[in-house]
């Protein structure tokens, strides 16, 4: 037996019509509806002693005594009496077994009907039927307690149909199924919904995003206003439109995600630069205690003067290139750059001239 969702359980008069139809469908599927309506009953438990044993033994002994007193017995007559006793015993045993199995099976069906009814009603109604002898009595009590007139049932169902919206359902299939269920419930209270009314109800519950779809379908209907609407075509187009709407939502989500990622990336970069700036500002209170340095912004442990090996490689190369280059003026009043390291051998020391 499948689990019943709370919204399908009987809550009172408001959902009795739809509940009764769905519950009886479930009871019919479980082959217990006849036990709830009274068409089938649980027969009394058969008493084994009433079928044979005492009665059969008494009649057999009485018949034997009468026969013995009237005429001498023969072996054939004794065998005949024994055969009749065996036949009677066998028939009564079979009849008892059949009646016993019928009682047992009917009792199990009634228990199943009780469990099914218990699963299809709310907790409050379960309390009301605790004193009922069986499922049939409980079901009769529920029908008398919560049944409504056809007029009130029509009002309830039509209001529910008006309030039913696609946005409140899981999908187009779920939405169309609920509208179908209301249509079937209306039929049980003698209210026939035509296909025109059915189509109008379906279109009424569509959200604003389906506006273009509704306009197109209304135009199609206007071309043949006297013909009954093709419901199969309407169902098909609604499912196609649902896929189109889902695609639009996915594309919108992708665009929004891309915007959020871009915004988050910019925020991260700003935070990184801010943290880097804060780290530099936080070191301003430091002062190097190394005698040859004494500058602020770092400690003695991180001093490059004391520990040249801590100088970053990029700064070393830049410092070396700058040191090895000099700017001199040429004789034309211009500026010439020359590498002092490469040209040191081209200079003549003064002491060599004296030599």
Tab-separated table of N, CA and C in Angstrom, residues 151-289:
chain	number	residue	atom	x	y	z
A	151	UNK	N	-25.028	21.181	-4.484
A	151	UNK	CA	-24.875	22.623	-4.686
A	151	UNK	C	-23.622	23.145	-3.989
A	152	UNK	N	-23.430	22.735	-2.749
A	152	UNK	CA	-22.245	23.200	-2.039
A	152	UNK	C	-20.981	22.610	-2.652
A	153	UNK	N	-21.064	21.367	-3.079
A	153	UNK	CA	-19.900	20.732	-3.706
A	153	UNK	C	-19.502	21.471	-4.983
A	154	UNK	N	-20.491	21.883	-5.781
A	154	UNK	CA	-20.186	22.621	-7.003
A	154	UNK	C	-19.502	23.939	-6.681
A	155	UNK	N	-19.996	24.646	-5.676
A	155	UNK	CA	-19.378	25.928	-5.299
A	155	UNK	C	-17.924	25.723	-4.857
A	156	UNK	N	-17.697	24.709	-4.050
A	156	UNK	CA	-16.337	24.443	-3.562
A	156	UNK	C	-15.402	24.115	-4.716
A	157	UNK	N	-15.853	23.259	-5.627
A	157	UNK	CA	-15.004	22.825	-6.731
A	157	UNK	C	-14.740	23.959	-7.721
A	158	UNK	N	-15.749	24.760	-8.014
A	158	UNK	CA	-15.553	25.873	-8.948
A	158	UNK	C	-14.619	26.931	-8.358
A	159	UNK	N	-14.725	27.180	-7.077
A	159	UNK	CA	-13.784	28.110	-6.437
A	159	UNK	C	-12.357	27.554	-6.467
A	160	UNK	N	-12.233	26.269	-6.244
A	160	UNK	CA	-10.902	25.660	-6.300
A	160	UNK	C	-10.337	25.735	-7.711
A	161	UNK	N	-11.178	25.534	-8.715
A	161	UNK	CA	-10.723	25.637	-10.095
A	161	UNK	C	-10.282	27.060	-10.422
A	162	UNK	N	-10.989	28.041	-9.901
A	162	UNK	CA	-10.628	29.439	-10.154
A	162	UNK	C	-9.295	29.802	-9.500
A	163	UNK	N	-9.026	29.242	-8.320
A	163	UNK	CA	-7.801	29.570	-7.586
A	163	UNK	C	-6.591	28.740	-8.030
A	164	UNK	N	-6.822	27.704	-8.798
A	164	UNK	CA	-5.720	26.838	-9.218
A	164	UNK	C	-4.850	27.551	-10.255
A	165	UNK	N	-3.541	27.640	-9.997
A	165	UNK	CA	-2.601	28.310	-10.889
A	165	UNK	C	-1.438	27.381	-11.227
A	166	UNK	N	-0.885	27.575	-12.407
A	166	UNK	CA	0.258	26.774	-12.837
A	166	UNK	C	1.464	26.988	-11.927
A	167	UNK	N	1.647	28.216	-11.449
A	167	UNK	CA	2.811	28.524	-10.624
A	167	UNK	C	2.761	27.811	-9.277
A	168	UNK	N	1.592	27.294	-8.894
A	168	UNK	CA	1.467	26.549	-7.645
A	168	UNK	C	1.684	25.050	-7.847
A	169	UNK	N	1.899	24.634	-9.079
A	169	UNK	CA	2.060	23.206	-9.397
A	169	UNK	C	3.508	22.921	-9.768
A	170	UNK	N	3.867	21.659	-9.745
A	170	UNK	CA	5.231	21.266	-10.049
A	170	UNK	C	5.556	21.391	-11.529
A	171	UNK	N	4.573	21.164	-12.389
A	171	UNK	CA	4.811	21.195	-13.826
A	171	UNK	C	3.478	21.377	-14.549
A	172	UNK	N	3.548	21.489	-15.869
A	172	UNK	CA	2.329	21.577	-16.673
A	172	UNK	C	1.521	20.291	-16.552
A	173	UNK	N	2.198	19.157	-16.495
A	173	UNK	CA	1.495	17.880	-16.345
A	173	UNK	C	0.721	17.841	-15.037
A	174	UNK	N	1.352	18.269	-13.956
A	174	UNK	CA	0.671	18.305	-12.663
A	174	UNK	C	-0.517	19.270	-12.700
A	175	UNK	N	-0.333	20.385	-13.363
A	175	UNK	CA	-1.411	21.382	-13.455
A	175	UNK	C	-2.609	20.848	-14.236
A	176	UNK	N	-2.358	20.274	-15.395
A	176	UNK	CA	-3.462	19.742	-16.206
A	176	UNK	C	-4.150	18.572	-15.501
A	177	UNK	N	-3.389	17.755	-14.776
A	177	UNK	CA	-4.003	16.642	-14.045
A	177	UNK	C	-4.936	17.135	-12.948
A	178	UNK	N	-4.542	18.190	-12.259
A	178	UNK	CA	-5.413	18.728	-11.204
A	178	UNK	C	-6.690	19.319	-11.782
A	179	UNK	N	-6.572	19.963	-12.939
A	179	UNK	CA	-7.787	20.492	-13.581
A	179	UNK	C	-8.693	19.341	-14.018
A	180	UNK	N	-8.097	18.271	-14.525
A	180	UNK	CA	-8.882	17.091	-14.898
A	180	UNK	C	-9.599	16.496	-13.689
A	181	UNK	N	-8.920	16.451	-12.561
A	181	UNK	CA	-9.536	15.896	-11.355
A	181	UNK	C	-10.738	16.717	-10.915
A	182	UNK	N	-10.613	18.034	-10.988
A	182	UNK	CA	-11.746	18.890	-10.620
A	182	UNK	C	-12.907	18.692	-11.591
A	183	UNK	N	-12.569	18.528	-12.848
A	183	UNK	CA	-13.628	18.269	-13.838
A	183	UNK	C	-14.352	16.963	-13.528
A	184	UNK	N	-13.590	15.921	-13.157
A	184	UNK	CA	-14.210	14.644	-12.808
A	184	UNK	C	-15.056	14.761	-11.545
A	185	UNK	N	-14.590	15.549	-10.566
A	185	UNK	CA	-15.368	15.749	-9.341
A	185	UNK	C	-16.660	16.498	-9.626
A	186	UNK	N	-16.599	17.472	-10.517
A	186	UNK	CA	-17.808	18.210	-10.882
A	186	UNK	C	-18.839	17.291	-11.545
A	187	UNK	N	-18.350	16.325	-12.266
A	187	UNK	CA	-19.282	15.403	-12.916
A	187	UNK	C	-20.031	14.562	-11.892
A	188	UNK	N	-19.382	14.237	-10.765
A	188	UNK	CA	-20.057	13.440	-9.731
A	188	UNK	C	-21.175	14.210	-9.040
A	189	UNK	N	-21.135	15.525	-9.115
A	189	UNK	CA	-22.198	16.349	-8.501
A	189	UNK	C	-23.088	16.954	-9.590
A	190	UNK	N	-23.130	16.277	-10.732
A	190	UNK	CA	-24.049	16.624	-11.828
A	190	UNK	C	-23.761	18.005	-12.420
A	191	UNK	N	-22.479	18.252	-12.670
A	191	UNK	CA	-22.058	19.487	-13.345
A	191	UNK	C	-21.085	19.089	-14.442
A	192	UNK	N	-21.565	19.136	-15.688
A	192	UNK	CA	-20.739	18.735	-16.822
A	192	UNK	C	-19.986	19.940	-17.369
A	193	UNK	N	-18.673	19.827	-17.446
A	193	UNK	CA	-17.827	20.890	-17.983
A	193	UNK	C	-17.517	20.593	-19.448
A	194	UNK	N	-17.883	21.502	-20.325
A	194	UNK	CA	-17.623	21.327	-21.749
A	194	UNK	C	-16.139	21.565	-22.039
A	195	UNK	N	-15.722	21.204	-23.250
A	195	UNK	CA	-14.324	21.421	-23.636
A	195	UNK	C	-13.983	22.909	-23.699
A	196	UNK	N	-14.963	23.748	-24.103
A	196	UNK	CA	-14.729	25.201	-24.124
A	196	UNK	C	-14.446	25.719	-22.711
A	197	UNK	N	-15.227	25.249	-21.758
A	197	UNK	CA	-15.013	25.658	-20.365
A	197	UNK	C	-13.690	25.112	-19.830
A	198	UNK	N	-13.380	23.895	-20.241
A	198	UNK	CA	-12.137	23.268	-19.794
A	198	UNK	C	-10.929	24.045	-20.317
A	199	UNK	N	-10.942	24.399	-21.597
A	199	UNK	CA	-9.842	25.165	-22.185
A	199	UNK	C	-9.717	26.544	-21.537
A	200	UNK	N	-10.864	27.186	-21.291
A	200	UNK	CA	-10.833	28.506	-20.650
A	200	UNK	C	-10.235	28.416	-19.246
A	201	UNK	N	-10.578	27.364	-18.520
A	201	UNK	CA	-10.033	27.188	-17.166
A	201	UNK	C	-8.527	26.963	-17.208
A	202	UNK	N	-8.054	26.185	-18.176
A	202	UNK	CA	-6.618	25.948	-18.303
A	202	UNK	C	-5.861	27.239	-18.599
A	203	UNK	N	-6.387	28.043	-19.516
A	203	UNK	CA	-5.715	29.285	-19.875
A	203	UNK	C	-5.777	30.310	-18.738
A	204	UNK	N	-6.826	30.259	-17.963
A	204	UNK	CA	-6.975	31.222	-16.864
A	204	UNK	C	-5.887	31.050	-15.802
A	205	UNK	N	-5.425	29.834	-15.597
A	205	UNK	CA	-4.445	29.581	-14.553
A	205	UNK	C	-2.998	29.753	-14.977
A	206	UNK	N	-2.757	30.209	-16.208
A	206	UNK	CA	-1.380	30.379	-16.670
A	206	UNK	C	-0.801	31.695	-16.155
A	207	UNK	N	0.492	31.734	-15.863
A	207	UNK	CA	1.124	32.953	-15.320
A	207	UNK	C	1.316	34.015	-16.396
A	208	UNK	N	1.706	35.241	-16.016
A	208	UNK	CA	1.907	36.327	-16.995
A	208	UNK	C	2.964	35.998	-18.047
A	209	UNK	N	3.919	35.144	-17.725
A	209	UNK	CA	4.948	34.812	-18.712
A	209	UNK	C	4.370	34.051	-19.910
A	210	UNK	N	3.158	33.516	-19.774
A	210	UNK	CA	2.502	32.789	-20.865
A	210	UNK	C	1.562	33.707	-21.665
A	211	UNK	N	1.731	34.992	-21.517
A	211	UNK	CA	0.808	35.921	-22.169
A	211	UNK	C	0.835	35.767	-23.687
A	212	UNK	N	2.010	35.693	-24.254
A	212	UNK	CA	2.115	35.531	-25.714
A	212	UNK	C	1.474	34.219	-26.158
A	213	UNK	N	1.657	33.159	-25.390
A	213	UNK	CA	1.054	31.866	-25.722
A	213	UNK	C	-0.475	31.965	-25.707
A	214	UNK	N	-1.034	32.625	-24.696
A	214	UNK	CA	-2.484	32.754	-24.595
A	214	UNK	C	-3.045	33.570	-25.754
A	215	UNK	N	-2.342	34.613	-26.132
A	215	UNK	CA	-2.810	35.432	-27.252
A	215	UNK	C	-2.815	34.641	-28.554
A	216	UNK	N	-1.775	33.840	-28.766
A	216	UNK	CA	-1.729	33.038	-29.992
A	216	UNK	C	-2.855	32.006	-30.020
A	217	UNK	N	-3.102	31.353	-28.878
A	217	UNK	CA	-4.149	30.335	-28.846
A	217	UNK	C	-5.534	30.970	-28.991
A	218	UNK	N	-5.729	32.132	-28.387
A	218	UNK	CA	-7.013	32.818	-28.560
A	218	UNK	C	-7.244	33.187	-30.023
A	219	UNK	N	-6.180	33.548	-30.710
A	219	UNK	CA	-6.331	33.867	-32.144
A	219	UNK	C	-6.704	32.618	-32.931
A	220	UNK	N	-6.098	31.472	-32.589
A	220	UNK	CA	-6.432	30.225	-33.275
A	220	UNK	C	-7.894	29.854	-33.047
A	221	UNK	N	-8.358	30.026	-31.814
A	221	UNK	CA	-9.756	29.704	-31.511
A	221	UNK	C	-10.707	30.656	-32.224
A	222	UNK	N	-10.277	31.896	-32.418
A	222	UNK	CA	-11.157	32.866	-33.067
A	222	UNK	C	-11.375	32.556	-34.546
A	223	UNK	N	-10.471	31.791	-35.150
A	223	UNK	CA	-10.649	31.455	-36.570
A	223	UNK	C	-11.804	30.476	-36.782
A	224	UNK	N	-12.066	29.640	-35.741
A	224	UNK	CA	-13.193	28.696	-35.809
A	224	UNK	C	-13.951	28.747	-34.485
A	225	UNK	N	-14.682	29.803	-34.227
A	225	UNK	CA	-15.317	29.979	-32.905
A	225	UNK	C	-16.413	28.967	-32.608
A	226	UNK	N	-17.025	28.404	-33.632
A	226	UNK	CA	-18.134	27.468	-33.403
A	226	UNK	C	-17.663	26.039	-33.184
A	227	UNK	N	-16.417	25.756	-33.471
A	227	UNK	CA	-15.906	24.397	-33.306
A	227	UNK	C	-15.410	24.176	-31.878
A	228	UNK	N	-15.534	22.955	-31.440
A	228	UNK	CA	-15.021	22.605	-30.110
A	228	UNK	C	-13.492	22.616	-30.134
A	229	UNK	N	-12.845	23.142	-29.110
A	229	UNK	CA	-11.371	23.220	-29.124
A	229	UNK	C	-10.726	21.832	-29.108
A	230	UNK	N	-9.583	21.762	-29.786
A	230	UNK	CA	-8.819	20.520	-29.823
A	230	UNK	C	-7.975	20.451	-28.549
A	231	UNK	N	-8.426	19.664	-27.572
A	231	UNK	CA	-7.750	19.614	-26.285
A	231	UNK	C	-6.375	18.953	-26.392
A	232	UNK	N	-6.240	17.960	-27.239
A	232	UNK	CA	-4.926	17.317	-27.410
A	232	UNK	C	-3.900	18.317	-27.932
A	233	UNK	N	-4.320	19.158	-28.866
A	233	UNK	CA	-3.420	20.183	-29.398
A	233	UNK	C	-3.052	21.192	-28.312
A	234	UNK	N	-4.024	21.576	-27.494
A	234	UNK	CA	-3.755	22.526	-26.414
A	234	UNK	C	-2.758	21.947	-25.414
A	235	UNK	N	-2.941	20.685	-25.026
A	235	UNK	CA	-2.008	20.051	-24.096
A	235	UNK	C	-0.593	20.005	-24.684
A	236	UNK	N	-0.513	19.659	-25.961
A	236	UNK	CA	0.799	19.564	-26.609
A	236	UNK	C	1.502	20.918	-26.635
A	237	UNK	N	0.766	21.975	-27.010
A	237	UNK	CA	1.380	23.304	-27.082
A	237	UNK	C	1.770	23.829	-25.701
A	238	UNK	N	1.017	23.461	-24.670
A	238	UNK	CA	1.366	23.880	-23.313
A	238	UNK	C	2.677	23.243	-22.862
A	239	UNK	N	2.892	21.974	-23.214
A	239	UNK	CA	4.156	21.329	-22.866
A	239	UNK	C	5.327	21.929	-23.640
A	240	UNK	N	5.099	22.285	-24.906
A	240	UNK	CA	6.150	22.927	-25.696
A	240	UNK	C	6.493	24.294	-25.093
A	241	UNK	N	5.463	25.039	-24.716
A	241	UNK	CA	5.696	26.351	-24.110
A	241	UNK	C	6.423	26.220	-22.769
A	242	UNK	N	6.116	25.164	-22.043
A	242	UNK	CA	6.815	24.939	-20.766
A	242	UNK	C	8.311	24.765	-20.987
A	243	UNK	N	8.695	23.982	-21.996
A	243	UNK	CA	10.110	23.801	-22.305
A	243	UNK	C	10.747	25.119	-22.719
A	244	UNK	N	10.017	25.928	-23.478
A	244	UNK	CA	10.531	27.238	-23.883
A	244	UNK	C	10.741	28.147	-22.671
A	245	UNK	N	9.790	28.135	-21.755
A	245	UNK	CA	9.919	28.953	-20.542
A	245	UNK	C	11.097	28.492	-19.678
A	246	UNK	N	11.300	27.191	-19.583
A	246	UNK	CA	12.438	26.670	-18.807
A	246	UNK	C	13.762	27.082	-19.431
A	247	UNK	N	13.809	27.068	-20.766
A	247	UNK	CA	15.034	27.484	-21.454
A	247	UNK	C	15.334	28.960	-21.179
A	248	UNK	N	14.302	29.790	-21.204
A	248	UNK	CA	14.495	31.215	-20.917
A	248	UNK	C	15.011	31.410	-19.492
A	249	UNK	N	14.472	30.663	-18.544
A	249	UNK	CA	14.928	30.766	-17.151
A	249	UNK	C	16.380	30.349	-17.003
A	250	UNK	N	16.774	29.278	-17.700
A	250	UNK	CA	18.152	28.820	-17.611
A	250	UNK	C	19.113	29.849	-18.191
A	251	UNK	N	18.738	30.443	-19.317
A	251	UNK	CA	19.594	31.483	-19.905
A	251	UNK	C	19.700	32.695	-18.988
A	252	UNK	N	18.601	33.066	-18.355
A	252	UNK	CA	18.639	34.207	-17.420
A	252	UNK	C	19.528	33.881	-16.214
A	253	UNK	N	19.437	32.668	-15.719
A	253	UNK	CA	20.280	32.264	-14.597
A	253	UNK	C	21.763	32.306	-14.978
A	254	UNK	N	22.072	31.849	-16.210
A	254	UNK	CA	23.468	31.867	-16.661
A	254	UNK	C	24.004	33.288	-16.747
A	255	UNK	N	23.183	34.204	-17.261
A	255	UNK	CA	23.625	35.601	-17.342
A	255	UNK	C	23.820	36.201	-15.953
A	256	UNK	N	22.890	35.939	-15.066
A	256	UNK	CA	23.022	36.469	-13.706
A	256	UNK	C	24.249	35.900	-13.011
A	257	UNK	N	24.534	34.625	-13.246
A	257	UNK	CA	25.711	34.014	-12.633
A	257	UNK	C	26.991	34.634	-13.165
A	258	UNK	N	27.024	34.896	-14.479
A	258	UNK	CA	28.206	35.533	-15.061
A	258	UNK	C	28.421	36.935	-14.476
A	259	UNK	N	27.326	37.676	-14.274
A	259	UNK	CA	27.449	39.004	-13.674
A	259	UNK	C	27.959	38.912	-12.239
A	260	UNK	N	27.428	37.945	-11.491
A	260	UNK	CA	27.878	37.785	-10.110
A	260	UNK	C	29.341	37.397	-10.038
A	261	UNK	N	29.777	36.506	-10.944
A	261	UNK	CA	31.178	36.096	-10.953
A	261	UNK	C	32.086	37.279	-11.263
A	262	UNK	N	31.690	38.115	-12.237
A	262	UNK	CA	32.484	39.289	-12.579
A	262	UNK	C	32.562	40.265	-11.415
A	263	UNK	N	31.425	40.472	-10.764
A	263	UNK	CA	31.398	41.374	-9.617
A	263	UNK	C	32.248	40.838	-8.472
A	264	UNK	N	32.172	39.531	-8.229
A	264	UNK	CA	32.967	38.938	-7.154
A	264	UNK	C	34.455	39.025	-7.452
A	265	UNK	N	34.821	38.840	-8.752
A	265	UNK	CA	36.230	38.936	-9.136
A	265	UNK	C	36.769	40.345	-8.898
A	266	UNK	N	35.968	41.351	-9.252
A	266	UNK	CA	36.399	42.739	-9.020
A	266	UNK	C	36.542	43.021	-7.533
A	267	UNK	N	35.620	42.484	-6.759
A	267	UNK	CA	35.680	42.687	-5.306
A	267	UNK	C	36.917	42.032	-4.710
A	268	UNK	N	37.244	40.837	-5.212
A	268	UNK	CA	38.423	40.130	-4.720
A	268	UNK	C	39.690	40.906	-5.036
A	269	UNK	N	39.758	41.441	-6.272
A	269	UNK	CA	40.944	42.219	-6.651
A	269	UNK	C	41.076	43.478	-5.792
A	270	UNK	N	39.966	44.142	-5.534
A	270	UNK	CA	39.998	45.323	-4.687
A	270	UNK	C	40.410	44.962	-3.266
A	271	UNK	N	39.900	43.860	-2.782
A	271	UNK	CA	40.272	43.434	-1.434
A	271	UNK	C	41.750	43.096	-1.354
A	272	UNK	N	42.266	42.457	-2.434
A	272	UNK	CA	43.682	42.086	-2.437
A	272	UNK	C	44.579	43.329	-2.404
A	273	UNK	N	44.251	44.319	-3.245
A	273	UNK	CA	45.060	45.537	-3.265
A	273	UNK	C	44.941	46.287	-1.945
A	274	UNK	N	43.732	46.265	-1.376
A	274	UNK	CA	43.548	46.941	-0.087
A	274	UNK	C	44.343	46.259	1.007
A	275	UNK	N	44.311	44.899	1.012
A	275	UNK	CA	45.073	44.175	2.015
A	275	UNK	C	46.561	44.412	1.847
A	276	UNK	N	47.013	44.472	0.548
A	276	UNK	CA	48.433	44.726	0.312
A	276	UNK	C	48.820	46.114	0.810
A	277	UNK	N	47.942	47.098	0.570
A	277	UNK	CA	48.217	48.452	1.025
A	277	UNK	C	48.205	48.528	2.545
A	278	UNK	N	47.299	47.785	3.151
A	278	UNK	CA	47.244	47.787	4.605
A	278	UNK	C	48.484	47.142	5.208
A	279	UNK	N	48.952	46.083	4.549
A	279	UNK	CA	50.155	45.441	5.067
A	279	UNK	C	51.342	46.406	5.024
A	280	UNK	N	51.445	47.180	3.930
A	280	UNK	CA	52.545	48.145	3.841
A	280	UNK	C	52.393	49.245	4.877
A	281	UNK	N	51.174	49.678	5.078
A	281	UNK	CA	50.971	50.718	6.066
A	281	UNK	C	51.220	50.207	7.477
A	282	UNK	N	50.935	48.931	7.704
A	282	UNK	CA	51.137	48.376	9.038
A	282	UNK	C	52.615	48.322	9.412
A	283	UNK	N	53.534	48.309	8.430
A	283	UNK	CA	54.964	48.204	8.722
A	283	UNK	C	55.639	49.562	8.981
A	284	UNK	N	54.843	50.627	8.870
A	284	UNK	CA	55.443	51.954	9.057
A	284	UNK	C	55.922	52.192	10.490
A	285	UNK	N	55.338	51.463	11.415
A	285	UNK	CA	55.754	51.669	12.801
A	285	UNK	C	57.047	50.929	13.142
A	286	UNK	N	57.538	50.096	12.185
A	286	UNK	CA	58.777	49.349	12.423
A	286	UNK	C	59.994	50.230	12.102
A	287	UNK	N	61.072	49.994	12.799
A	287	UNK	CA	62.316	50.718	12.541
A	287	UNK	C	63.484	49.748	12.708
A	288	UNK	N	64.341	49.755	11.706
A	288	UNK	CA	65.481	48.834	11.714
A	288	UNK	C	66.507	49.308	12.769
A	289	UNK	N	67.001	48.374	13.556
A	289	UNK	CA	67.993	48.679	14.619
A	289	UNK	C	69.414	48.350	14.193
